[in-house]
PDB file of C-alpha atoms in Angstrom:
ATOM      1  CA  MET A   8      96.837  48.255-145.535  1.00  0.00           C
ATOM      2  CA  ASN A   9      99.450  45.654-145.726  1.00  0.00           C
ATOM      3  CA  GLY A  10      96.758  42.978-145.757  1.00  0.00           C
ATOM      4  CA  LYS A  11      96.279  43.593-142.098  1.00  0.00           C
ATOM      5  CA  GLU A  12      92.613  44.293-140.641  1.00  0.00           C
ATOM      6  CA  TYR A  13      92.402  47.126-138.208  1.00  0.00           C
ATOM      7  CA  ARG A  14      89.969  48.129-135.532  1.00  0.00           C
ATOM      8  CA  ILE A  15      89.792  51.795-134.970  1.00  0.00           C
ATOM      9  CA  ARG A  16      88.125  53.333-131.973  1.00  0.00           C
ATOM     10  CA  ALA A  17      87.362  56.736-130.827  1.00  0.00           C
ATOM     11  CA  GLU A  18      87.516  57.454-127.056  1.00  0.00           C
ATOM     12  CA  ARG A  19      86.412  60.209-124.921  1.00  0.00           C
ATOM     13  CA  TYR A  20      86.007  60.628-121.120  1.00  0.00           C
ATOM     14  CA  HIS A  21      83.663  62.692-119.018  1.00  0.00           C
ATOM     15  CA  ASP A  22      83.556  63.666-115.319  1.00  0.00           C
ATOM     16  CA  ILE A  23      80.513  63.784-113.201  1.00  0.00           C
ATOM     17  CA  CYS A  24      79.574  63.762-109.502  1.00  0.00           C
ATOM     18  CA  PHE A  25      76.854  61.569-107.989  1.00  0.00           C
ATOM     19  CA  GLY A  26      75.989  59.596-104.948  1.00  0.00           C
ATOM     20  CA  HIS A  27      74.967  56.047-104.362  1.00  0.00           C
ATOM     21  CA  ARG A  28      74.957  53.350-101.961  1.00  0.00           C
ATOM     22  CA  VAL A  29      75.615  49.630-102.581  1.00  0.00           C
ATOM     23  CA  MET A  30      72.786  47.724-100.962  1.00  0.00           C
ATOM     24  CA  ASN A  31      73.854  44.808 -98.703  1.00  0.00           C
ATOM     25  CA  HIS A  32      77.620  45.763 -99.142  1.00  0.00           C
ATOM     26  CA  GLU A  33      79.724  44.110 -96.360  1.00  0.00           C
ATOM     27  CA  SER A  34      81.492  47.265 -95.419  1.00  0.00           C
ATOM     28  CA  LYS A  35      81.186  51.131 -95.531  1.00  0.00           C
ATOM     29  CA  CYS A  36      79.967  51.280 -99.055  1.00  0.00           C
ATOM     30  CA  ARG A  37      76.455  50.318 -97.758  1.00  0.00           C
ATOM     31  CA  HIS A  38      76.307  53.830 -96.423  1.00  0.00           C
ATOM     32  CA  LEU A  39      75.037  56.833 -98.416  1.00  0.00           C
ATOM     33  CA  HIS A  40      78.062  58.478 -99.980  1.00  0.00           C
ATOM     34  CA  GLY A  41      79.285  60.014-103.342  1.00  0.00           C
ATOM     35  CA  HIS A  42      82.203  59.977-105.769  1.00  0.00           C
ATOM     36  CA  ASN A  43      83.789  62.137-108.530  1.00  0.00           C
ATOM     37  CA  TYR A  44      83.216  59.638-111.393  1.00  0.00           C
ATOM     38  CA  ARG A  45      85.048  59.537-114.526  1.00  0.00           C
ATOM     39  CA  PHE A  46      83.348  57.635-117.479  1.00  0.00           C
ATOM     40  CA  TYR A  47      85.549  56.463-120.326  1.00  0.00           C
ATOM     41  CA  PHE A  48      83.645  55.714-123.695  1.00  0.00           C
ATOM     42  CA  VAL A  49      85.286  53.603-126.430  1.00  0.00           C
ATOM     43  CA  ILE A  50      83.210  53.712-129.645  1.00  0.00           C
ATOM     44  CA  GLU A  51      83.501  51.855-132.913  1.00  0.00           C
ATOM     45  CA  ALA A  52      81.910  52.500-136.288  1.00  0.00           C
ATOM     46  CA  MET A  53      79.675  49.687-137.325  1.00  0.00           C
ATOM     47  CA  GLU A  54      80.508  50.374-141.072  1.00  0.00           C
ATOM     48  CA  GLY A  55      83.979  51.702-141.060  1.00  0.00           C
ATOM     49  CA  LEU A  56      85.394  55.126-140.821  1.00  0.00           C
ATOM     50  CA  ASP A  57      83.301  58.071-142.256  1.00  0.00           C
ATOM     51  CA  GLU A  58      84.296  60.155-145.331  1.00  0.00           C
ATOM     52  CA  LEU A  59      86.549  62.168-143.302  1.00  0.00           C
ATOM     53  CA  GLY A  60      88.365  59.285-141.737  1.00  0.00           C
ATOM     54  CA  ARG A  61      86.618  59.218-138.328  1.00  0.00           C
ATOM     55  CA  VAL A  62      84.759  56.813-136.166  1.00  0.00           C
ATOM     56  CA  LEU A  63      82.769  59.620-134.889  1.00  0.00           C
ATOM     57  CA  ASP A  64      83.237  63.205-134.300  1.00  0.00           C
ATOM     58  CA  PHE A  65      84.279  63.686-130.637  1.00  0.00           C
ATOM     59  CA  SER A  66      81.646  66.513-130.155  1.00  0.00           C
ATOM     60  CA  VAL A  67      78.953  63.755-130.923  1.00  0.00           C
ATOM     61  CA  ILE A  68      80.120  61.681-128.054  1.00  0.00           C
ATOM     62  CA  LYS A  69      79.950  64.901-125.877  1.00  0.00           C
ATOM     63  CA  GLU A  70      76.413  65.677-127.201  1.00  0.00           C
ATOM     64  CA  THR A  71      75.227  61.976-126.887  1.00  0.00           C
ATOM     65  CA  LEU A  72      76.630  60.106-123.935  1.00  0.00           C
ATOM     66  CA  CYS A  73      78.158  62.922-121.905  1.00  0.00           C
ATOM     67  CA  GLN A  74      75.117  65.055-122.066  1.00  0.00           C
ATOM     68  CA  TRP A  75      72.996  62.057-121.050  1.00  0.00           C
ATOM     69  CA  LEU A  76      75.192  61.728-117.825  1.00  0.00           C
ATOM     70  CA  GLU A  77      74.806  65.428-117.266  1.00  0.00           C
ATOM     71  CA  GLU A  78      71.077  65.290-117.565  1.00  0.00           C
ATOM     72  CA  HIS A  79      70.277  62.205-115.717  1.00  0.00           C
ATOM     73  CA  TRP A  80      72.868  61.433-113.169  1.00  0.00           C
ATOM     74  CA  ASP A  81      75.133  64.512-112.471  1.00  0.00           C
ATOM     75  CA  HIS A  82      74.538  65.850-108.887  1.00  0.00           C
ATOM     76  CA  ARG A  83      71.917  63.100-108.154  1.00  0.00           C
ATOM     77  CA  PHE A  84      71.714  60.001-106.071  1.00  0.00           C
ATOM     78  CA  LEU A  85      71.426  56.564-107.649  1.00  0.00           C
ATOM     79  CA  LEU A  86      69.563  53.913-105.653  1.00  0.00           C
ATOM     80  CA  PHE A  87      68.583  50.446-106.457  1.00  0.00           C
ATOM     81  CA  VAL A  88      64.826  50.077-107.159  1.00  0.00           C
ATOM     82  CA  GLU A  89      64.786  47.446-104.414  1.00  0.00           C
ATOM     83  CA  ASP A  90      66.686  49.511-101.800  1.00  0.00           C
ATOM     84  CA  PRO A  91      64.552  50.010 -98.706  1.00  0.00           C
ATOM     85  CA  TYR A  92      65.936  53.581 -98.413  1.00  0.00           C
ATOM     86  CA  LEU A  93      64.255  54.519-101.735  1.00  0.00           C
ATOM     87  CA  PRO A  94      60.814  55.510-100.717  1.00  0.00           C
ATOM     88  CA  THR A  95      62.029  57.849 -97.908  1.00  0.00           C
ATOM     89  CA  LEU A  96      64.657  59.525 -99.906  1.00  0.00           C
ATOM     90  CA  GLU A  97      62.285  60.019-102.929  1.00  0.00           C
ATOM     91  CA  GLN A  98      59.897  61.598-100.507  1.00  0.00           C
ATOM     92  CA  LEU A  99      62.656  64.076 -99.080  1.00  0.00           C
ATOM     93  CA  SER A 100      64.092  64.895-102.367  1.00  0.00           C
ATOM     94  CA  PRO A 101      62.361  63.506-105.422  1.00  0.00           C
ATOM     95  CA  GLU A 102      64.376  65.569-107.974  1.00  0.00           C
ATOM     96  CA  SER A 103      67.583  64.285-106.449  1.00  0.00           C
ATOM     97  CA  ILE A 104      66.982  60.608-106.549  1.00  0.00           C
ATOM     98  CA  VAL A 105      67.351  58.156-109.512  1.00  0.00           C
ATOM     99  CA  ALA A 106      65.972  54.693-109.086  1.00  0.00           C
ATOM    100  CA  VAL A 107      67.955  52.333-111.098  1.00  0.00           C
ATOM    101  CA  PRO A 108      67.284  48.670-111.992  1.00  0.00           C
ATOM    102  CA  PHE A 109      70.536  47.375-110.580  1.00  0.00           C
ATOM    103  CA  ASN A 110      72.648  47.729-107.384  1.00  0.00           C
ATOM    104  CA  PRO A 111      74.700  50.691-108.396  1.00  0.00           C
ATOM    105  CA  THR A 112      78.243  49.236-108.252  1.00  0.00           C
ATOM    106  CA  ALA A 113      80.882  50.596-110.772  1.00  0.00           C
ATOM    107  CA  GLU A 114      80.517  47.320-112.571  1.00  0.00           C
ATOM    108  CA  ASN A 115      76.766  47.476-112.834  1.00  0.00           C
ATOM    109  CA  ILE A 116      76.948  51.126-113.874  1.00  0.00           C
ATOM    110  CA  ALA A 117      79.420  50.414-116.668  1.00  0.00           C
ATOM    111  CA  GLN A 118      77.428  47.397-117.952  1.00  0.00           C
ATOM    112  CA  TYR A 119      74.201  49.483-117.930  1.00  0.00           C
ATOM    113  CA  MET A 120      75.667  52.250-119.993  1.00  0.00           C
ATOM    114  CA  LEU A 121      77.079  49.731-122.423  1.00  0.00           C
ATOM    115  CA  SER A 122      73.761  47.709-122.847  1.00  0.00           C
ATOM    116  CA  THR A 123      70.917  49.966-122.272  1.00  0.00           C
ATOM    117  CA  ILE A 124      71.866  53.748-122.486  1.00  0.00           C
ATOM    118  CA  ALA A 125      74.452  53.909-125.362  1.00  0.00           C
ATOM    119  CA  PRO A 126      72.781  51.766-128.011  1.00  0.00           C
ATOM    120  CA  PRO A 127      69.777  54.103-128.700  1.00  0.00           C
ATOM    121  CA  LEU A 128      71.965  57.143-128.438  1.00  0.00           C
ATOM    122  CA  LEU A 129      74.638  56.040-130.923  1.00  0.00           C
ATOM    123  CA  GLU A 130      72.462  54.037-133.287  1.00  0.00           C
ATOM    124  CA  PRO A 131      71.696  57.117-135.468  1.00  0.00           C
ATOM    125  CA  TRP A 132      75.389  57.613-136.077  1.00  0.00           C
ATOM    126  CA  GLY A 133      76.116  54.111-137.045  1.00  0.00           C
ATOM    127  CA  CYS A 134      78.329  53.507-134.090  1.00  0.00           C
ATOM    128  CA  ARG A 135      78.341  51.596-130.870  1.00  0.00           C
ATOM    129  CA  LEU A 136      79.845  51.721-127.422  1.00  0.00           C
ATOM    130  CA  VAL A 137      82.132  48.741-127.123  1.00  0.00           C
ATOM    131  CA  GLU A 138      83.626  49.554-123.814  1.00  0.00           C
ATOM    132  CA  CYS A 139      82.766  51.664-120.771  1.00  0.00           C
ATOM    133  CA  ARG A 140      85.147  52.224-117.891  1.00  0.00           C
ATOM    134  CA  VAL A 141      83.701  53.773-114.641  1.00  0.00           C
ATOM    135  CA  GLU A 142      86.244  55.181-112.240  1.00  0.00           C
ATOM    136  CA  GLU A 143      84.914  55.866-108.761  1.00  0.00           C
ATOM    137  CA  THR A 144      88.153  57.059-107.540  1.00  0.00           C
ATOM    138  CA  ARG A 145      91.561  57.472-109.152  1.00  0.00           C
ATOM    139  CA  LYS A 146      92.389  53.924-107.720  1.00  0.00           C
ATOM    140  CA  CYS A 147      89.222  52.066-108.299  1.00  0.00           C
ATOM    141  CA  ALA A 148      87.527  51.337-111.690  1.00  0.00           C
ATOM    142  CA  ALA A 149      85.354  48.853-113.450  1.00  0.00           C
ATOM    143  CA  THR A 150      85.245  48.227-117.205  1.00  0.00           C
ATOM    144  CA  ALA A 151      82.517  46.560-119.257  1.00  0.00           C
ATOM    145  CA  HIS A 152      83.121  45.660-122.741  1.00  0.00           C
ATOM    146  CA  ILE A 153      81.261  43.780-125.572  1.00  0.00           C
ATOM    147  CA  ASN A 154      82.811  40.293-126.192  1.00  0.00           C
ATOM    148  CA  GLU A 155      83.147  39.279-129.712  1.00  0.00           C
TER     149      GLU A 155
END
């Protein structure tokens, strides 16, 4: 097209609720609390658009990334595996606690989705998550993206 190269991306967002605490935070985020999170997923095809002219059907994003969030984090509580609260809270409500290998800041959550969760989910579709934005509130968000 006019000698220009284009990057076409598909985007979808998904809303879920979960709690966390940021271990060693200098302020009130060190306490147990929760948010209504919004995840924005930006996806690229590795080999160009499909035969219909799509990166990926939006329903596939819903069935992979959005469904993963629903099944693993929605209405649960994320705690860093090194958090001293973890053993007690797991004992009180084991089905509600998700131990994660990072301090659950928005930045770390976005990076974990980008680097660990999304690749195996999207690989069968020949796509990859290139950017993940995590909004904790309407005013506060963090974005992780692949540098090329």
